[in-house]
């Protein structure tokens, strides 16, 4: 029996703990967190703020679950790690020894050294504490006294859109500064970026593309009063959201001898340079990424899969991280987004693509494939749900693009009675690729 | 738009308080003519009228004193017969409701039309004025559960508790003290006359209000989910079945002096279906009566297994049923209050199946008596228990207290499906079919779940949907009524209601792909 200590109770750390317990009765498992007593869904923070849920609804397991499964929970911030003595020190001065250590300490919002980035009323959104700070920095729901009239968000990514949606529910106007010429430009191709931009503007977001933050200006009390953009414009605001991505939360590990670059360096077995110290989730960086894996992985699913993988290794079945074909999803206000495989924002020369958009401008589908072989590479959809299992199989089988267009209906995951568009999609495809036509039958009414 | 909403709310509140106030309007006075008209049985007249003499032409300021005087007189007469063992003379007809209603004088009796307009026309109009602007105020179509948990009404605040209290009182009066709410029935008398040719009972009033509630709040539902065809069609369906089958058709049947059941209701939810008076009524009505009898039996004997096999219990619970219809419309603002705890599920299992067993035993006893004309079942000590006792207990405890008072009164505290989840014997029966032999399941979408909890939070049946979704397992639960809201509120497109192969393995198991790791074969 060994004592496995996991630092971080997010999805990576918690999944790891659960799966260790599934496979091993004997090991002692401790999960350490300074953030909250129990595991909660970080992605649901926005719903707490908007009043869709309360904090307790975001906890995937009831509080008795941990004791029942003999997963010890320790609340506190670890200050120091003695890797040779295998000992942790908490900021309270308490100590804890371990046999194996798992670092699952997540991310923190990026701050790029903007003047004024630490003023009152300026913040990112990642942790539960960030949410509490946001409550403090804005006014209560349905408040008559709107302390914050306008917010400026800096950096176009997922958290930015979520924050915009959140602030709107408190009647706060949002100006969104995005450095690139299109929204979420490093991930989304042009058409999808435009669709999202259009949708956000429909929701009255004042979206400023190719606009950069220069400086955040304080009032006499040291609170934000305005921002200045690189174009010299001053935008009055009472709140600034820093949403230009996240980076691994590793500053506190500097002195421990655990190798790190942008994240904690791990091999494909999620092992660090020090024996019996592992890292999973947002905080990691692959030294040599396994085939098809990106060096940094900061989404829910990758954290979860790393947790499962490492649990195997820690219970005697040394297992490499092989997450399978990429997938992800998100929601931008009312439009859902899903992706399977690799759809690249900047398409390499040997790749072709096909794009279909619904006349309402809120549904679209983008398929990329190898020009020479027709091999299907990846798909983006907005406003249409797709079946993960089907696309996972198609990607693993190396299906060609015609197969995808022809059998798209098989992968449709929209609720019953939704209008389906496979026929229109195929028609457009046939026009654009007349030497690769497919036939797709029209559905009668909605069936 | 906001002004329109305020005006609507104002109108609705005026209607609501007029409705409450109408109970306290006017006086009560029994004339001899009224007494003779209501107590139409000549023997009863002879027995009761002399005793009622002191009440005749006396004016009472409220129905409580009036009813109390009448009832004590009535009891005294009966008591005397009982003491003298003159069982044939004891009066079993309860005249209280009719006599109170007929004795009402003053504003409500004179100006019923005016009150009807104020309450039942302006009230719904006010509610719609409040609801319709949401088309614009909610912004572009989509899931807008903003401030549900900041809201006093929806999050067990004082307004929520007040609504619950009102509903509880309403049901208590409706079931056990209908003689105090005769003024309400007076107001809907003209409508009742027009529809079925008779004066309004409290049940006509209830059916009428029930239908209005489903239509008005159904419109709210249609607006809220206007981006979701499943919700639109389903809501349209419950609005239709309530308006046509539960309310209008029975009135027409009654006007034609035929048995007037709600023909989409079925045993064991319709627990009195096999009671002697209903069976006799159907048998006596000839061909159409036999059709109703056959239809009623076919619904639960063939319809339930067949349709539940094909579509899951949703075909009834969230598309057709009246209780379900009210829950999905009037109750929708409270769906998030259902408990998702494991402990709640443990209670639920015993309770709902216990009620099913009770319903079956009670009905067996009733049928035993019907066929053998022997009503004595067993003795408890020296007290003998008849099937009439048993059906009385069931009617009181389950039919009225559980289904009505608790089932609806606790909407704001325990969610909108309290009855359907913990008490409905039909839901239990449908659930058994759904759990063990059905093509229905809620499919989860591979690894896309982010465990956010929206699905579980908004599940009115208290199913911890997320528990399944995050492990990629299909949801096959006897309690699921297939309302589809979990799928609607999911931000990542994870849940889909589906009818597929009834292969237990594929229906229930968690496929390994979900875990997304090719290196690991997990035995979940």
Tab-separated table of N, CA and C in Angstrom, chain A residues 372-442:
chain	number	residue	atom	x	y	z
A	372	UNK	N	-5.398	15.311	-52.136
A	372	UNK	CA	-4.953	14.253	-53.040
A	372	UNK	C	-5.735	12.955	-52.835
A	373	UNK	N	-5.920	12.563	-51.595
A	373	UNK	CA	-6.516	11.254	-51.323
A	373	UNK	C	-7.996	11.330	-50.958
A	374	UNK	N	-8.472	12.515	-50.629
A	374	UNK	CA	-9.852	12.644	-50.178
A	374	UNK	C	-10.049	12.189	-48.744
A	375	UNK	N	-8.981	11.895	-48.025
A	375	UNK	CA	-9.108	11.401	-46.660
A	375	UNK	C	-9.685	12.489	-45.736
A	376	UNK	N	-10.694	12.096	-45.012
A	376	UNK	CA	-11.374	13.025	-44.098
A	376	UNK	C	-10.464	13.364	-42.915
A	377	UNK	N	-10.356	14.675	-42.615
A	377	UNK	CA	-9.468	15.090	-41.517
A	377	UNK	C	-10.224	15.604	-40.298
A	378	UNK	N	-11.283	16.352	-40.552
A	378	UNK	CA	-11.994	16.876	-39.395
A	378	UNK	C	-13.225	17.660	-39.787
A	379	UNK	N	-14.093	17.904	-38.784
A	379	UNK	CA	-15.352	18.602	-39.041
A	379	UNK	C	-15.649	19.567	-37.897
A	380	UNK	N	-16.152	20.743	-38.279
A	380	UNK	CA	-16.697	21.687	-37.306
A	380	UNK	C	-18.182	21.822	-37.576
A	381	UNK	N	-18.991	21.846	-36.525
A	381	UNK	CA	-20.389	22.211	-36.765
A	381	UNK	C	-20.819	23.258	-35.763
A	382	UNK	N	-21.696	24.124	-36.216
A	382	UNK	CA	-22.352	25.098	-35.352
A	382	UNK	C	-23.848	24.880	-35.489
A	383	UNK	N	-24.532	24.767	-34.366
A	383	UNK	CA	-25.990	24.616	-34.403
A	383	UNK	C	-26.463	23.244	-34.832
A	384	UNK	N	-25.568	22.317	-35.019
A	384	UNK	CA	-25.947	20.937	-35.355
A	384	UNK	C	-25.150	20.017	-34.434
A	385	UNK	N	-25.845	19.115	-33.785
A	385	UNK	CA	-25.153	18.185	-32.897
A	385	UNK	C	-24.761	16.931	-33.662
A	386	UNK	N	-23.571	16.440	-33.380
A	386	UNK	CA	-23.096	15.227	-34.037
A	386	UNK	C	-22.752	14.172	-32.998
A	387	UNK	N	-22.761	12.937	-33.465
A	387	UNK	CA	-22.519	11.805	-32.589
A	387	UNK	C	-21.029	11.524	-32.494
A	388	UNK	N	-20.495	11.644	-31.295
A	388	UNK	CA	-19.070	11.440	-31.075
A	388	UNK	C	-18.623	10.055	-31.537
A	389	UNK	N	-19.379	9.067	-31.131
A	389	UNK	CA	-18.994	7.684	-31.389
A	389	UNK	C	-18.799	7.421	-32.887
A	390	UNK	N	-19.726	7.984	-33.692
A	390	UNK	CA	-19.668	7.742	-35.133
A	390	UNK	C	-18.428	8.417	-35.724
A	391	UNK	N	-18.182	9.656	-35.353
A	391	UNK	CA	-17.030	10.348	-35.923
A	391	UNK	C	-15.708	9.771	-35.430
A	392	UNK	N	-15.717	9.336	-34.195
A	392	UNK	CA	-14.509	8.700	-33.668
A	392	UNK	C	-14.146	7.492	-34.534
A	393	UNK	N	-15.171	6.699	-34.864
A	393	UNK	CA	-14.944	5.515	-35.675
A	393	UNK	C	-14.494	5.887	-37.087
A	394	UNK	N	-15.169	6.857	-37.693
A	394	UNK	CA	-14.822	7.286	-39.047
A	394	UNK	C	-13.382	7.781	-39.109
A	395	UNK	N	-12.988	8.524	-38.066
A	395	UNK	CA	-11.615	9.047	-38.059
A	395	UNK	C	-10.604	7.918	-37.888
A	396	UNK	N	-10.931	6.979	-37.019
A	396	UNK	CA	-10.013	5.861	-36.800
A	396	UNK	C	-9.924	4.981	-38.048
A	397	UNK	N	-11.064	4.856	-38.749
A	397	UNK	CA	-11.066	4.024	-39.949
A	397	UNK	C	-10.464	4.740	-41.152
A	398	UNK	N	-10.160	6.028	-41.013
A	398	UNK	CA	-9.597	6.779	-42.132
A	398	UNK	C	-10.544	6.901	-43.307
A	399	UNK	N	-11.826	7.109	-43.023
A	399	UNK	CA	-12.829	7.223	-44.096
A	399	UNK	C	-12.513	8.417	-44.993
A	400	UNK	N	-12.998	8.325	-46.257
A	400	UNK	CA	-12.795	9.484	-47.128
A	400	UNK	C	-13.975	10.441	-47.008
A	401	UNK	N	-13.773	11.622	-47.570
A	401	UNK	CA	-14.724	12.701	-47.341
A	401	UNK	C	-16.101	12.392	-47.928
A	402	UNK	N	-16.127	11.648	-49.046
A	402	UNK	CA	-17.429	11.308	-49.639
A	402	UNK	C	-18.281	10.489	-48.670
A	403	UNK	N	-17.609	9.587	-47.992
A	403	UNK	CA	-18.318	8.768	-47.008
A	403	UNK	C	-18.978	9.655	-45.954
A	404	UNK	N	-18.248	10.664	-45.536
A	404	UNK	CA	-18.768	11.557	-44.491
A	404	UNK	C	-20.007	12.293	-44.988
A	405	UNK	N	-19.899	12.894	-46.181
A	405	UNK	CA	-21.027	13.677	-46.697
A	405	UNK	C	-22.240	12.770	-46.928
A	406	UNK	N	-21.965	11.581	-47.426
A	406	UNK	CA	-23.056	10.659	-47.744
A	406	UNK	C	-23.764	10.153	-46.483
A	407	UNK	N	-22.983	9.903	-45.444
A	407	UNK	CA	-23.568	9.265	-44.252
A	407	UNK	C	-23.749	10.212	-43.074
A	408	UNK	N	-23.718	11.497	-43.367
A	408	UNK	CA	-23.778	12.478	-42.279
A	408	UNK	C	-24.992	12.273	-41.369
A	409	UNK	N	-26.091	11.851	-41.959
A	409	UNK	CA	-27.318	11.694	-41.169
A	409	UNK	C	-27.135	10.670	-40.046
A	410	UNK	N	-26.341	9.645	-40.350
A	410	UNK	CA	-26.047	8.626	-39.339
A	410	UNK	C	-25.440	9.230	-38.080
A	411	UNK	N	-24.741	10.347	-38.266
A	411	UNK	CA	-24.028	10.956	-37.143
A	411	UNK	C	-24.825	12.076	-36.498
A	412	UNK	N	-26.018	12.358	-37.034
A	412	UNK	CA	-26.779	13.480	-36.481
A	412	UNK	C	-27.249	13.164	-35.060
A	413	UNK	N	-27.114	14.155	-34.177
A	413	UNK	CA	-27.468	13.943	-32.773
A	413	UNK	C	-28.448	15.015	-32.290
A	414	UNK	N	-29.072	15.730	-33.222
A	414	UNK	CA	-30.053	16.750	-32.837
A	414	UNK	C	-31.265	16.087	-32.184
A	415	UNK	N	-31.975	16.820	-31.330
A	415	UNK	CA	-33.194	16.261	-30.742
A	415	UNK	C	-34.215	15.892	-31.819
A	416	UNK	N	-35.162	15.036	-31.432
A	416	UNK	CA	-36.199	14.616	-32.370
A	416	UNK	C	-36.989	15.824	-32.882
A	417	UNK	N	-37.508	15.684	-34.086
A	417	UNK	CA	-38.337	16.696	-34.756
A	417	UNK	C	-37.546	17.926	-35.203
A	418	UNK	N	-36.228	17.900	-35.043
A	418	UNK	CA	-35.451	19.020	-35.583
A	418	UNK	C	-35.346	18.847	-37.090
A	419	UNK	N	-35.305	19.961	-37.779
A	419	UNK	CA	-35.095	19.900	-39.208
A	419	UNK	C	-33.668	19.429	-39.469
A	420	UNK	N	-33.514	18.524	-40.410
A	420	UNK	CA	-32.151	18.102	-40.685
A	420	UNK	C	-31.749	18.611	-42.065
A	421	UNK	N	-30.453	18.750	-42.266
A	421	UNK	CA	-29.981	19.478	-43.449
A	421	UNK	C	-29.059	18.657	-44.329
A	422	UNK	N	-29.007	17.360	-44.094
A	422	UNK	CA	-28.044	16.543	-44.838
A	422	UNK	C	-28.249	16.648	-46.340
A	423	UNK	N	-29.510	16.745	-46.744
A	423	UNK	CA	-29.807	16.816	-48.164
A	423	UNK	C	-29.243	18.105	-48.779
A	424	UNK	N	-29.501	19.231	-48.101
A	424	UNK	CA	-28.986	20.518	-48.613
A	424	UNK	C	-27.464	20.521	-48.632
A	425	UNK	N	-26.898	19.932	-47.586
A	425	UNK	CA	-25.440	19.897	-47.501
A	425	UNK	C	-24.869	19.112	-48.680
A	426	UNK	N	-25.478	17.974	-48.957
A	426	UNK	CA	-24.992	17.142	-50.064
A	426	UNK	C	-25.168	17.850	-51.400
A	427	UNK	N	-26.281	18.572	-51.557
A	427	UNK	CA	-26.503	19.313	-52.809
A	427	UNK	C	-25.395	20.319	-53.065
A	428	UNK	N	-25.042	21.030	-51.985
A	428	UNK	CA	-23.980	22.034	-52.138
A	428	UNK	C	-22.649	21.340	-52.440
A	429	UNK	N	-22.434	20.251	-51.743
A	429	UNK	CA	-21.201	19.483	-51.975
A	429	UNK	C	-21.105	19.057	-53.442
A	430	UNK	N	-22.205	18.521	-53.971
A	430	UNK	CA	-22.197	18.038	-55.346
A	430	UNK	C	-21.902	19.150	-56.343
A	431	UNK	N	-22.374	20.366	-56.024
A	431	UNK	CA	-22.090	21.502	-56.907
A	431	UNK	C	-20.609	21.849	-56.876
A	432	UNK	N	-20.029	21.793	-55.684
A	432	UNK	CA	-18.647	22.245	-55.549
A	432	UNK	C	-17.630	21.177	-55.923
A	433	UNK	N	-18.024	19.942	-55.757
A	433	UNK	CA	-17.087	18.855	-56.069
A	433	UNK	C	-17.761	17.866	-57.024
A	434	UNK	N	-17.975	18.311	-58.262
A	434	UNK	CA	-18.789	17.503	-59.183
A	434	UNK	C	-18.155	16.159	-59.521
A	435	UNK	N	-16.857	16.005	-59.292
A	435	UNK	CA	-16.270	14.692	-59.573
A	435	UNK	C	-16.289	13.769	-58.358
A	436	UNK	N	-16.887	14.227	-57.274
A	436	UNK	CA	-16.983	13.362	-56.080
A	436	UNK	C	-18.418	13.359	-55.555
A	437	UNK	N	-19.406	13.322	-56.459
A	437	UNK	CA	-20.786	13.501	-56.001
A	437	UNK	C	-21.264	12.337	-55.131
A	438	UNK	N	-22.223	12.648	-54.290
A	438	UNK	CA	-22.858	11.631	-53.454
A	438	UNK	C	-24.365	11.819	-53.580
A	439	UNK	N	-25.133	10.789	-53.279
A	439	UNK	CA	-26.583	10.993	-53.281
A	439	UNK	C	-27.118	10.803	-51.869
A	440	UNK	N	-27.863	11.800	-51.439
A	440	UNK	CA	-28.463	11.745	-50.105
A	440	UNK	C	-29.947	11.988	-50.265
A	441	UNK	N	-30.736	11.095	-49.744
A	441	UNK	CA	-32.191	11.232	-49.887
A	441	UNK	C	-32.721	12.334	-48.986
A	442	UNK	N	-33.744	12.984	-49.467
A	442	UNK	CA	-34.395	14.006	-48.673
A	442	UNK	C	-35.276	13.324	-47.638
